[in-house]
Structure formats: structure tokens, C-alpha cells
Amino acid sequence: QLQLVESGGGLVQAGGSLRLSCAASGRTFGSYAMGWFRQAPGKEREFVGTISWSGGSTYYADSVKGRFTISRDNVKNTVYLQMNSLKPEDTAVYYCAATRATATMARELYDYWGQGTQVTVSS
């Protein structure tokens, strides 16, 4: 069992930066690939990025590539999402998730989800 808690969301102006954190409980964190997803009002939850269990591989949605960076610290049981050059269209609730599969953008393959943290980007 893995419990995930996101933090770091907030209100930021367009062009600004935020760093989200996702703290995991459980001693098996290092065996999970981790993903970030987001859901804007009235829209489906969409893939943002993912990182392999070792941190050696990352993949991003085209919409965030070059602006967002995922990293992880398996000693601190935490995964991060550094968001730069934020745009109003990045406004959403951001969720972290864990999967025993390889790093994937497939939402249905993630076993554990956090409660989400709100990110609002003003124009």
C-alpha cells in the first residue's frame, strides 16, 4: 500500500514557476514509477509526465515539454514537478500517481493516487 500527498500548489502569474512535491508513505516507493496528471474544470484528467523508478527515464506531454521537469528522491520518498514558464492553460488540479508498471502515460495503469493540489495561473 502506498499513500501519496501532494503539496506546493498555489496562485502564480503567467511566466512564473512553482514546484510541486508528492510525498509517499511506504518502504517500497523506490519500486514504483511515478506520474503527474492534471485535471482542469470540465475536462478529463490528462497526463503531464512520468519518471521511472530509478529516475533515469522521464517522459512528458507535448504541452509541457521544455517547461516542466520531473525528478525524484528515493531516500526522501518524494517526487517533484518543477513547473516553469507557466501559462493560464496550466491551471488545474495536479495529481501524482504511482504504478508498478514501467513509466507510462496510461492513466488506467496507475494504482495509487494523491488527493491533488490546485495550481492557478493568472494572466
mmCIF file of N, CA and C in Angstrom:
data_model
loop_
_atom_site.group_PDB
_atom_site.id
_atom_site.type_symbol
_atom_site.label_atom_id
_atom_site.label_comp_id
_atom_site.label_asym_id
_atom_site.label_seq_id
_atom_site.Cartn_x
_atom_site.Cartn_y
_atom_site.Cartn_z
ATOM 1 N N GLN A 1 0.843 -1.193 0.000
ATOM 2 C CA GLN A 1 0.000 0.000 0.000
ATOM 3 C C GLN A 1 0.881 1.247 0.000
ATOM 4 N N LEU A 2 0.481 2.230 -0.761
ATOM 5 C CA LEU A 2 1.239 3.459 -0.868
ATOM 6 C C LEU A 2 0.267 4.624 -0.723
ATOM 7 N N GLN A 3 0.600 5.575 0.130
ATOM 8 C CA GLN A 3 -0.204 6.785 0.262
ATOM 9 C C GLN A 3 0.592 7.968 -0.265
ATOM 10 N N LEU A 4 -0.073 8.816 -1.042
ATOM 11 C CA LEU A 4 0.586 9.931 -1.706
ATOM 12 C C LEU A 4 -0.068 11.238 -1.282
ATOM 13 N N VAL A 5 0.757 12.222 -0.972
ATOM 14 C CA VAL A 5 0.256 13.529 -0.556
ATOM 15 C C VAL A 5 0.995 14.612 -1.336
ATOM 16 N N GLU A 6 0.237 15.358 -2.144
ATOM 17 C CA GLU A 6 0.827 16.441 -2.930
ATOM 18 C C GLU A 6 0.836 17.749 -2.129
ATOM 19 N N SER A 7 1.765 18.612 -2.463
ATOM 20 C CA SER A 7 1.829 19.941 -1.867
ATOM 21 C C SER A 7 2.536 20.872 -2.834
ATOM 22 N N GLY A 8 2.440 22.176 -2.547
ATOM 23 C CA GLY A 8 3.178 23.150 -3.343
ATOM 24 C C GLY A 8 2.347 23.920 -4.344
ATOM 25 N N GLY A 9 1.072 23.591 -4.457
ATOM 26 C CA GLY A 9 0.231 24.321 -5.383
ATOM 27 C C GLY A 9 -0.040 25.730 -4.889
ATOM 28 N N GLY A 10 -0.645 26.530 -5.756
ATOM 29 C CA GLY A 10 -0.964 27.893 -5.373
ATOM 30 C C GLY A 10 -1.304 28.744 -6.565
ATOM 31 N N LEU A 11 -1.316 30.058 -6.336
ATOM 32 C CA LEU A 11 -1.628 31.034 -7.371
ATOM 33 C C LEU A 11 -0.333 31.685 -7.839
ATOM 34 N N VAL A 12 -0.132 31.736 -9.143
ATOM 35 C CA VAL A 12 1.085 32.325 -9.698
ATOM 36 C C VAL A 12 0.727 33.063 -10.979
ATOM 37 N N GLN A 13 1.478 34.091 -11.287
ATOM 38 C CA GLN A 13 1.254 34.830 -12.522
ATOM 39 C C GLN A 13 1.844 34.080 -13.710
ATOM 40 N N ALA A 14 1.289 34.338 -14.871
ATOM 41 C CA ALA A 14 1.828 33.729 -16.092
ATOM 42 C C ALA A 14 3.310 34.067 -16.229
ATOM 43 N N GLY A 15 4.073 33.062 -16.615
ATOM 44 C CA GLY A 15 5.518 33.214 -16.715
ATOM 45 C C GLY A 15 6.261 32.826 -15.466
ATOM 46 N N GLY A 16 5.545 32.619 -14.388
ATOM 47 C CA GLY A 16 6.147 32.258 -13.126
ATOM 48 C C GLY A 16 6.428 30.770 -13.002
ATOM 49 N N SER A 17 6.873 30.379 -11.821
ATOM 50 C CA SER A 17 7.253 28.991 -11.554
ATOM 51 C C SER A 17 6.635 28.494 -10.262
ATOM 52 N N LEU A 18 6.437 27.201 -10.207
ATOM 53 C CA LEU A 18 6.019 26.507 -8.994
ATOM 54 C C LEU A 18 6.707 25.160 -8.960
ATOM 55 N N ARG A 19 6.909 24.658 -7.758
ATOM 56 C CA ARG A 19 7.448 23.312 -7.592
ATOM 57 C C ARG A 19 6.481 22.515 -6.738
ATOM 58 N N LEU A 20 5.932 21.475 -7.328
ATOM 59 C CA LEU A 20 5.051 20.580 -6.603
ATOM 60 C C LEU A 20 5.860 19.430 -6.019
ATOM 61 N N SER A 21 5.423 18.971 -4.866
ATOM 62 C CA SER A 21 6.027 17.805 -4.238
ATOM 63 C C SER A 21 4.958 16.754 -4.010
ATOM 64 N N CYS A 22 5.369 15.519 -4.014
ATOM 65 C CA CYS A 22 4.471 14.402 -3.724
ATOM 66 C C CYS A 22 5.226 13.477 -2.782
ATOM 67 N N ALA A 23 4.788 13.456 -1.531
ATOM 68 C CA ALA A 23 5.432 12.618 -0.525
ATOM 69 C C ALA A 23 4.696 11.293 -0.417
ATOM 70 N N ALA A 24 5.445 10.220 -0.411
ATOM 71 C CA ALA A 24 4.867 8.882 -0.372
ATOM 72 C C ALA A 24 5.205 8.190 0.927
ATOM 73 N N SER A 25 4.231 7.463 1.443
ATOM 74 C CA SER A 25 4.472 6.603 2.590
ATOM 75 C C SER A 25 4.758 5.210 2.073
ATOM 76 N N GLY A 26 5.411 4.421 2.858
ATOM 77 C CA GLY A 26 5.686 3.057 2.419
ATOM 78 C C GLY A 26 7.132 2.863 2.026
ATOM 79 N N ARG A 27 7.663 1.686 2.347
ATOM 80 C CA ARG A 27 9.074 1.429 2.113
ATOM 81 C C ARG A 27 9.366 0.980 0.698
ATOM 82 N N THR A 28 8.299 0.826 -0.119
ATOM 83 C CA THR A 28 8.506 0.324 -1.470
ATOM 84 C C THR A 28 8.441 1.412 -2.513
ATOM 85 N N PHE A 29 8.531 2.674 -2.087
ATOM 86 C CA PHE A 29 8.406 3.786 -3.028
ATOM 87 C C PHE A 29 9.345 3.631 -4.198
ATOM 88 N N GLY A 30 10.567 3.199 -3.936
ATOM 89 C CA GLY A 30 11.573 3.095 -4.986
ATOM 90 C C GLY A 30 11.272 2.070 -6.051
ATOM 91 N N SER A 31 10.278 1.242 -5.843
ATOM 92 C CA SER A 31 9.924 0.241 -6.839
ATOM 93 C C SER A 31 8.809 0.696 -7.766
ATOM 94 N N TYR A 32 8.303 1.894 -7.562
ATOM 95 C CA TYR A 32 7.204 2.423 -8.365
ATOM 96 C C TYR A 32 7.694 3.485 -9.337
ATOM 97 N N ALA A 33 7.202 3.407 -10.553
ATOM 98 C CA ALA A 33 7.290 4.560 -11.434
ATOM 99 C C ALA A 33 6.221 5.554 -10.979
ATOM 100 N N MET A 34 6.503 6.826 -11.172
ATOM 101 C CA MET A 34 5.594 7.869 -10.704
ATOM 102 C C MET A 34 5.147 8.746 -11.864
ATOM 103 N N GLY A 35 3.932 9.221 -11.753
ATOM 104 C CA GLY A 35 3.410 10.094 -12.793
ATOM 105 C C GLY A 35 2.734 11.320 -12.217
ATOM 106 N N TRP A 36 2.662 12.343 -13.021
ATOM 107 C CA TRP A 36 1.886 13.532 -12.701
ATOM 108 C C TRP A 36 0.790 13.678 -13.747
ATOM 109 N N PHE A 37 -0.398 13.969 -13.273
ATOM 110 C CA PHE A 37 -1.558 14.220 -14.125
ATOM 111 C C PHE A 37 -2.207 15.521 -13.674
ATOM 112 N N ARG A 38 -3.074 16.050 -14.508
ATOM 113 C CA ARG A 38 -3.790 17.260 -14.109
ATOM 114 C C ARG A 38 -5.206 17.224 -14.665
ATOM 115 N N GLN A 39 -6.085 17.940 -13.991
ATOM 116 C CA GLN A 39 -7.483 17.992 -14.420
ATOM 117 C C GLN A 39 -7.999 19.406 -14.257
ATOM 118 N N ALA A 40 -8.360 19.998 -15.376
ATOM 119 C CA ALA A 40 -8.959 21.323 -15.372
ATOM 120 C C ALA A 40 -10.474 21.190 -15.279
ATOM 121 N N PRO A 41 -11.162 22.223 -14.825
ATOM 122 C CA PRO A 41 -12.618 22.148 -14.693
ATOM 123 C C PRO A 41 -13.278 21.779 -16.021
ATOM 124 N N GLY A 42 -14.150 20.784 -15.954
ATOM 125 C CA GLY A 42 -14.887 20.382 -17.134
ATOM 126 C C GLY A 42 -14.110 19.536 -18.122
ATOM 127 N N LYS A 43 -12.890 19.185 -17.761
ATOM 128 C CA LYS A 43 -12.059 18.396 -18.676
ATOM 129 C C LYS A 43 -11.645 17.084 -18.025
ATOM 130 N N GLU A 44 -11.208 16.141 -18.864
ATOM 131 C CA GLU A 44 -10.741 14.871 -18.340
ATOM 132 C C GLU A 44 -9.334 15.037 -17.737
ATOM 133 N N ARG A 45 -9.013 14.125 -16.846
ATOM 134 C CA ARG A 45 -7.672 14.122 -16.269
ATOM 135 C C ARG A 45 -6.675 13.749 -17.375
ATOM 136 N N GLU A 46 -5.617 14.536 -17.487
ATOM 137 C CA GLU A 46 -4.672 14.306 -18.569
ATOM 138 C C GLU A 46 -3.260 14.087 -18.041
ATOM 139 N N PHE A 47 -2.499 13.366 -18.814
ATOM 140 C CA PHE A 47 -1.114 13.047 -18.482
ATOM 141 C C PHE A 47 -0.252 14.293 -18.596
ATOM 142 N N VAL A 48 0.644 14.457 -17.614
ATOM 143 C CA VAL A 48 1.613 15.551 -17.648
ATOM 144 C C VAL A 48 3.015 15.007 -17.873
ATOM 145 N N GLY A 49 3.415 14.042 -17.060
ATOM 146 C CA GLY A 49 4.746 13.473 -17.192
ATOM 147 C C GLY A 49 4.907 12.287 -16.280
ATOM 148 N N THR A 50 5.984 11.524 -16.507
ATOM 149 C CA THR A 50 6.245 10.348 -15.708
ATOM 150 C C THR A 50 7.739 10.144 -15.557
ATOM 151 N N ILE A 51 8.113 9.425 -14.490
ATOM 152 C CA ILE A 51 9.513 9.158 -14.219
ATOM 153 C C ILE A 51 9.642 7.698 -13.788
ATOM 154 N N SER A 52 10.677 7.046 -14.264
ATOM 155 C CA SER A 52 10.893 5.646 -13.925
ATOM 156 C C SER A 52 11.284 5.508 -12.456
ATOM 157 N N TRP A 53 11.283 4.259 -11.969
ATOM 158 C CA TRP A 53 11.559 4.030 -10.551
ATOM 159 C C TRP A 53 12.960 4.523 -10.170
ATOM 160 N N SER A 54 13.895 4.430 -11.100
ATOM 161 C CA SER A 54 15.271 4.845 -10.812
ATOM 162 C C SER A 54 15.484 6.337 -11.030
ATOM 163 N N GLY A 55 14.566 6.962 -11.726
ATOM 164 C CA GLY A 55 14.750 8.358 -12.099
ATOM 165 C C GLY A 55 15.523 8.531 -13.381
ATOM 166 N N GLY A 56 15.893 7.436 -13.998
ATOM 167 C CA GLY A 56 16.722 7.510 -15.187
ATOM 168 C C GLY A 56 15.984 7.865 -16.455
ATOM 169 N N SER A 57 14.674 7.692 -16.441
ATOM 170 C CA SER A 57 13.879 7.990 -17.636
ATOM 171 C C SER A 57 12.697 8.876 -17.276
ATOM 172 N N THR A 58 12.454 9.859 -18.111
ATOM 173 C CA THR A 58 11.294 10.726 -17.937
ATOM 174 C C THR A 58 10.624 10.931 -19.292
ATOM 175 N N TYR A 59 9.325 11.141 -19.258
ATOM 176 C CA TYR A 59 8.538 11.403 -20.457
ATOM 177 C C TYR A 59 7.517 12.480 -20.125
ATOM 178 N N TYR A 60 7.246 13.333 -21.106
ATOM 179 C CA TYR A 60 6.362 14.463 -20.865
ATOM 180 C C TYR A 60 5.323 14.598 -21.971
ATOM 181 N N ALA A 61 4.205 15.165 -21.603
ATOM 182 C CA ALA A 61 3.224 15.563 -22.602
ATOM 183 C C ALA A 61 3.815 16.700 -23.437
ATOM 184 N N ASP A 62 3.428 16.743 -24.689
ATOM 185 C CA ASP A 62 3.948 17.788 -25.575
ATOM 186 C C ASP A 62 3.643 19.183 -25.042
ATOM 187 N N SER A 63 2.527 19.318 -24.366
ATOM 188 C CA SER A 63 2.100 20.628 -23.889
ATOM 189 C C SER A 63 2.999 21.208 -22.797
ATOM 190 N N VAL A 64 3.775 20.352 -22.141
ATOM 191 C CA VAL A 64 4.620 20.828 -21.046
ATOM 192 C C VAL A 64 6.107 20.599 -21.304
ATOM 193 N N LYS A 65 6.421 19.914 -22.381
ATOM 194 C CA LYS A 65 7.814 19.579 -22.668
ATOM 195 C C LYS A 65 8.649 20.849 -22.786
ATOM 196 N N GLY A 66 9.778 20.842 -22.116
ATOM 197 C CA GLY A 66 10.656 22.010 -22.130
ATOM 198 C C GLY A 66 10.344 23.020 -21.043
ATOM 199 N N ARG A 67 9.201 22.883 -20.402
ATOM 200 C CA ARG A 67 8.826 23.803 -19.316
ATOM 201 C C ARG A 67 8.753 23.105 -17.961
ATOM 202 N N PHE A 68 8.340 21.841 -17.964
ATOM 203 C CA PHE A 68 8.177 21.091 -16.724
ATOM 204 C C PHE A 68 9.281 20.043 -16.613
ATOM 205 N N THR A 69 9.686 19.766 -15.372
ATOM 206 C CA THR A 69 10.698 18.743 -15.117
ATOM 207 C C THR A 69 10.289 17.907 -13.918
ATOM 208 N N ILE A 70 10.329 16.598 -14.095
ATOM 209 C CA ILE A 70 10.035 15.665 -13.004
ATOM 210 C C ILE A 70 11.349 15.111 -12.469
ATOM 211 N N SER A 71 11.422 15.013 -11.152
ATOM 212 C CA SER A 71 12.575 14.380 -10.504
ATOM 213 C C SER A 71 12.068 13.624 -9.290
ATOM 214 N N ARG A 72 12.928 12.803 -8.722
ATOM 215 C CA ARG A 72 12.536 12.045 -7.542
ATOM 216 C C ARG A 72 13.725 11.845 -6.639
ATOM 217 N N ASP A 73 13.419 11.661 -5.365
ATOM 218 C CA ASP A 73 14.420 11.357 -4.338
ATOM 219 C C ASP A 73 13.915 10.126 -3.607
ATOM 220 N N ASN A 74 14.504 8.977 -3.908
ATOM 221 C CA ASN A 74 14.033 7.719 -3.324
ATOM 222 C C ASN A 74 14.438 7.559 -1.865
ATOM 223 N N VAL A 75 15.318 8.394 -1.378
ATOM 224 C CA VAL A 75 15.646 8.386 0.051
ATOM 225 C C VAL A 75 14.565 9.140 0.818
ATOM 226 N N LYS A 76 14.116 10.245 0.262
ATOM 227 C CA LYS A 76 13.068 11.045 0.899
ATOM 228 C C LYS A 76 11.669 10.595 0.516
ATOM 229 N N ASN A 77 11.562 9.577 -0.351
ATOM 230 C CA ASN A 77 10.254 9.078 -0.793
ATOM 231 C C ASN A 77 9.400 10.209 -1.385
ATOM 232 N N THR A 78 10.013 11.004 -2.224
ATOM 233 C CA THR A 78 9.322 12.172 -2.765
ATOM 234 C C THR A 78 9.592 12.309 -4.262
ATOM 235 N N VAL A 79 8.566 12.700 -4.982
ATOM 236 C CA VAL A 79 8.708 13.039 -6.392
ATOM 237 C C VAL A 79 8.309 14.507 -6.554
ATOM 238 N N TYR A 80 8.979 15.173 -7.481
ATOM 239 C CA TYR A 80 8.791 16.607 -7.671
ATOM 240 C C TYR A 80 8.344 16.917 -9.094
ATOM 241 N N LEU A 81 7.634 18.023 -9.222
ATOM 242 C CA LEU A 81 7.295 18.547 -10.538
ATOM 243 C C LEU A 81 7.649 20.027 -10.542
ATOM 244 N N GLN A 82 8.749 20.350 -11.211
ATOM 245 C CA GLN A 82 9.160 21.740 -11.357
ATOM 246 C C GLN A 82 8.476 22.315 -12.582
ATOM 247 N N MET A 83 7.713 23.373 -12.389
ATOM 248 C CA MET A 83 6.945 23.966 -13.475
ATOM 249 C C MET A 83 7.432 25.386 -13.713
ATOM 250 N N ASN A 84 7.957 25.631 -14.883
ATOM 251 C CA ASN A 84 8.459 26.959 -15.262
ATOM 252 C C ASN A 84 7.644 27.513 -16.423
ATOM 253 N N SER A 85 7.762 28.797 -16.634
ATOM 254 C CA SER A 85 7.074 29.466 -17.753
ATOM 255 C C SER A 85 5.595 29.093 -17.775
ATOM 256 N N LEU A 86 4.979 29.186 -16.634
ATOM 257 C CA LEU A 86 3.583 28.750 -16.514
ATOM 258 C C LEU A 86 2.649 29.619 -17.345
ATOM 259 N N LYS A 87 1.617 28.975 -17.868
ATOM 260 C CA LYS A 87 0.613 29.618 -18.703
ATOM 261 C C LYS A 87 -0.762 29.470 -18.056
ATOM 262 N N PRO A 88 -1.689 30.356 -18.373
ATOM 263 C CA PRO A 88 -3.042 30.202 -17.810
ATOM 264 C C PRO A 88 -3.660 28.839 -18.110
ATOM 265 N N GLU A 89 -3.329 28.256 -19.242
ATOM 266 C CA GLU A 89 -3.888 26.940 -19.583
ATOM 267 C C GLU A 89 -3.295 25.812 -18.747
ATOM 268 N N ASP A 90 -2.297 26.104 -17.922
ATOM 269 C CA ASP A 90 -1.773 25.107 -16.985
ATOM 270 C C ASP A 90 -2.616 25.028 -15.715
ATOM 271 N N THR A 91 -3.573 25.915 -15.581
ATOM 272 C CA THR A 91 -4.442 25.911 -14.403
ATOM 273 C C THR A 91 -5.213 24.601 -14.313
ATOM 274 N N ALA A 92 -5.083 23.923 -13.169
ATOM 275 C CA ALA A 92 -5.716 22.614 -12.987
ATOM 276 C C ALA A 92 -5.407 22.121 -11.574
ATOM 277 N N VAL A 93 -6.071 21.051 -11.216
ATOM 278 C CA VAL A 93 -5.674 20.283 -10.036
ATOM 279 C C VAL A 93 -4.642 19.263 -10.509
ATOM 280 N N TYR A 94 -3.507 19.245 -9.830
ATOM 281 C CA TYR A 94 -2.414 18.352 -10.206
ATOM 282 C C TYR A 94 -2.370 17.170 -9.243
ATOM 283 N N TYR A 95 -2.261 15.979 -9.827
ATOM 284 C CA TYR A 95 -2.244 14.748 -9.063
ATOM 285 C C TYR A 95 -0.945 13.989 -9.333
ATOM 286 N N CYS A 96 -0.394 13.393 -8.283
ATOM 287 C CA CYS A 96 0.674 12.428 -8.514
ATOM 288 C C CYS A 96 0.079 11.030 -8.362
ATOM 289 N N ALA A 97 0.742 10.087 -8.994
ATOM 290 C CA ALA A 97 0.252 8.717 -9.006
ATOM 291 C C ALA A 97 1.431 7.765 -9.103
ATOM 292 N N ALA A 98 1.201 6.533 -8.649
ATOM 293 C CA ALA A 98 2.255 5.521 -8.636
ATOM 294 C C ALA A 98 1.793 4.279 -9.375
ATOM 295 N N THR A 99 2.722 3.679 -10.110
ATOM 296 C CA THR A 99 2.424 2.459 -10.844
ATOM 297 C C THR A 99 3.553 1.458 -10.694
ATOM 298 N N ARG A 100 3.188 0.175 -10.630
ATOM 299 C CA ARG A 100 4.205 -0.881 -10.624
ATOM 300 C C ARG A 100 4.659 -1.214 -12.044
ATOM 301 N N ALA A 101 3.937 -0.673 -13.012
ATOM 302 C CA ALA A 101 4.348 -0.862 -14.399
ATOM 303 C C ALA A 101 5.545 0.052 -14.676
ATOM 304 N N THR A 102 6.070 -0.044 -15.870
ATOM 305 C CA THR A 102 7.110 0.900 -16.263
ATOM 306 C C THR A 102 6.492 2.272 -16.439
ATOM 307 N N ALA A 103 7.320 3.290 -16.464
ATOM 308 C CA ALA A 103 6.827 4.658 -16.604
ATOM 309 C C ALA A 103 5.922 4.744 -17.828
ATOM 310 N N THR A 104 4.710 5.229 -17.600
ATOM 311 C CA THR A 104 3.700 5.190 -18.645
ATOM 312 C C THR A 104 2.793 6.409 -18.556
ATOM 313 N N MET A 105 2.201 6.767 -19.675
ATOM 314 C CA MET A 105 1.222 7.844 -19.699
ATOM 315 C C MET A 105 -0.204 7.318 -19.542
ATOM 316 N N ALA A 106 -0.341 5.994 -19.437
ATOM 317 C CA ALA A 106 -1.662 5.376 -19.364
ATOM 318 C C ALA A 106 -2.235 5.518 -17.961
ATOM 319 N N ARG A 107 -3.230 6.336 -17.844
ATOM 320 C CA ARG A 107 -3.823 6.635 -16.548
ATOM 321 C C ARG A 107 -4.330 5.383 -15.849
ATOM 322 N N GLU A 108 -4.883 4.447 -16.628
ATOM 323 C CA GLU A 108 -5.501 3.256 -16.043
ATOM 324 C C GLU A 108 -4.483 2.298 -15.414
ATOM 325 N N LEU A 109 -3.210 2.505 -15.693
ATOM 326 C CA LEU A 109 -2.179 1.625 -15.142
ATOM 327 C C LEU A 109 -1.635 2.100 -13.791
ATOM 328 N N TYR A 110 -2.103 3.241 -13.346
ATOM 329 C CA TYR A 110 -1.629 3.748 -12.063
ATOM 330 C C TYR A 110 -2.495 3.197 -10.936
ATOM 331 N N ASP A 111 -1.817 2.718 -9.884
ATOM 332 C CA ASP A 111 -2.501 2.017 -8.795
ATOM 333 C C ASP A 111 -2.875 2.940 -7.639
ATOM 334 N N TYR A 112 -2.079 3.948 -7.399
ATOM 335 C CA TYR A 112 -2.290 4.820 -6.246
ATOM 336 C C TYR A 112 -2.279 6.270 -6.699
ATOM 337 N N TRP A 113 -3.153 7.064 -6.073
ATOM 338 C CA TRP A 113 -3.301 8.470 -6.422
ATOM 339 C C TRP A 113 -3.317 9.334 -5.165
ATOM 340 N N GLY A 114 -2.764 10.535 -5.307
ATOM 341 C CA GLY A 114 -2.890 11.514 -4.254
ATOM 342 C C GLY A 114 -4.213 12.263 -4.351
ATOM 343 N N GLN A 115 -4.421 13.196 -3.441
ATOM 344 C CA GLN A 115 -5.690 13.920 -3.385
ATOM 345 C C GLN A 115 -5.685 15.143 -4.294
ATOM 346 N N GLY A 116 -4.529 15.524 -4.782
ATOM 347 C CA GLY A 116 -4.424 16.639 -5.709
ATOM 348 C C GLY A 116 -4.089 17.952 -5.033
ATOM 349 N N THR A 117 -3.478 18.842 -5.791
ATOM 350 C CA THR A 117 -3.171 20.188 -5.319
ATOM 351 C C THR A 117 -3.503 21.178 -6.434
ATOM 352 N N GLN A 118 -4.143 22.276 -6.081
ATOM 353 C CA GLN A 118 -4.616 23.243 -7.070
ATOM 354 C C GLN A 118 -3.494 24.164 -7.514
ATOM 355 N N VAL A 119 -3.365 24.317 -8.813
ATOM 356 C CA VAL A 119 -2.454 25.290 -9.413
ATOM 357 C C VAL A 119 -3.285 26.250 -10.253
ATOM 358 N N THR A 120 -3.164 27.526 -9.965
ATOM 359 C CA THR A 120 -3.891 28.539 -10.712
ATOM 360 C C THR A 120 -2.900 29.553 -11.275
ATOM 361 N N VAL A 121 -2.954 29.742 -12.581
ATOM 362 C CA VAL A 121 -2.046 30.661 -13.255
ATOM 363 C C VAL A 121 -2.867 31.822 -13.791
ATOM 364 N N SER A 122 -2.580 33.012 -13.309
ATOM 365 C CA SER A 122 -3.323 34.189 -13.740
ATOM 366 C C SER A 122 -2.620 34.860 -14.916
ATOM 367 N N SER A 123 -3.428 35.457 -15.777
ATOM 368 C CA SER A 123 -2.860 36.114 -16.974
ATOM 369 C C SER A 123 -2.512 37.561 -16.708
#
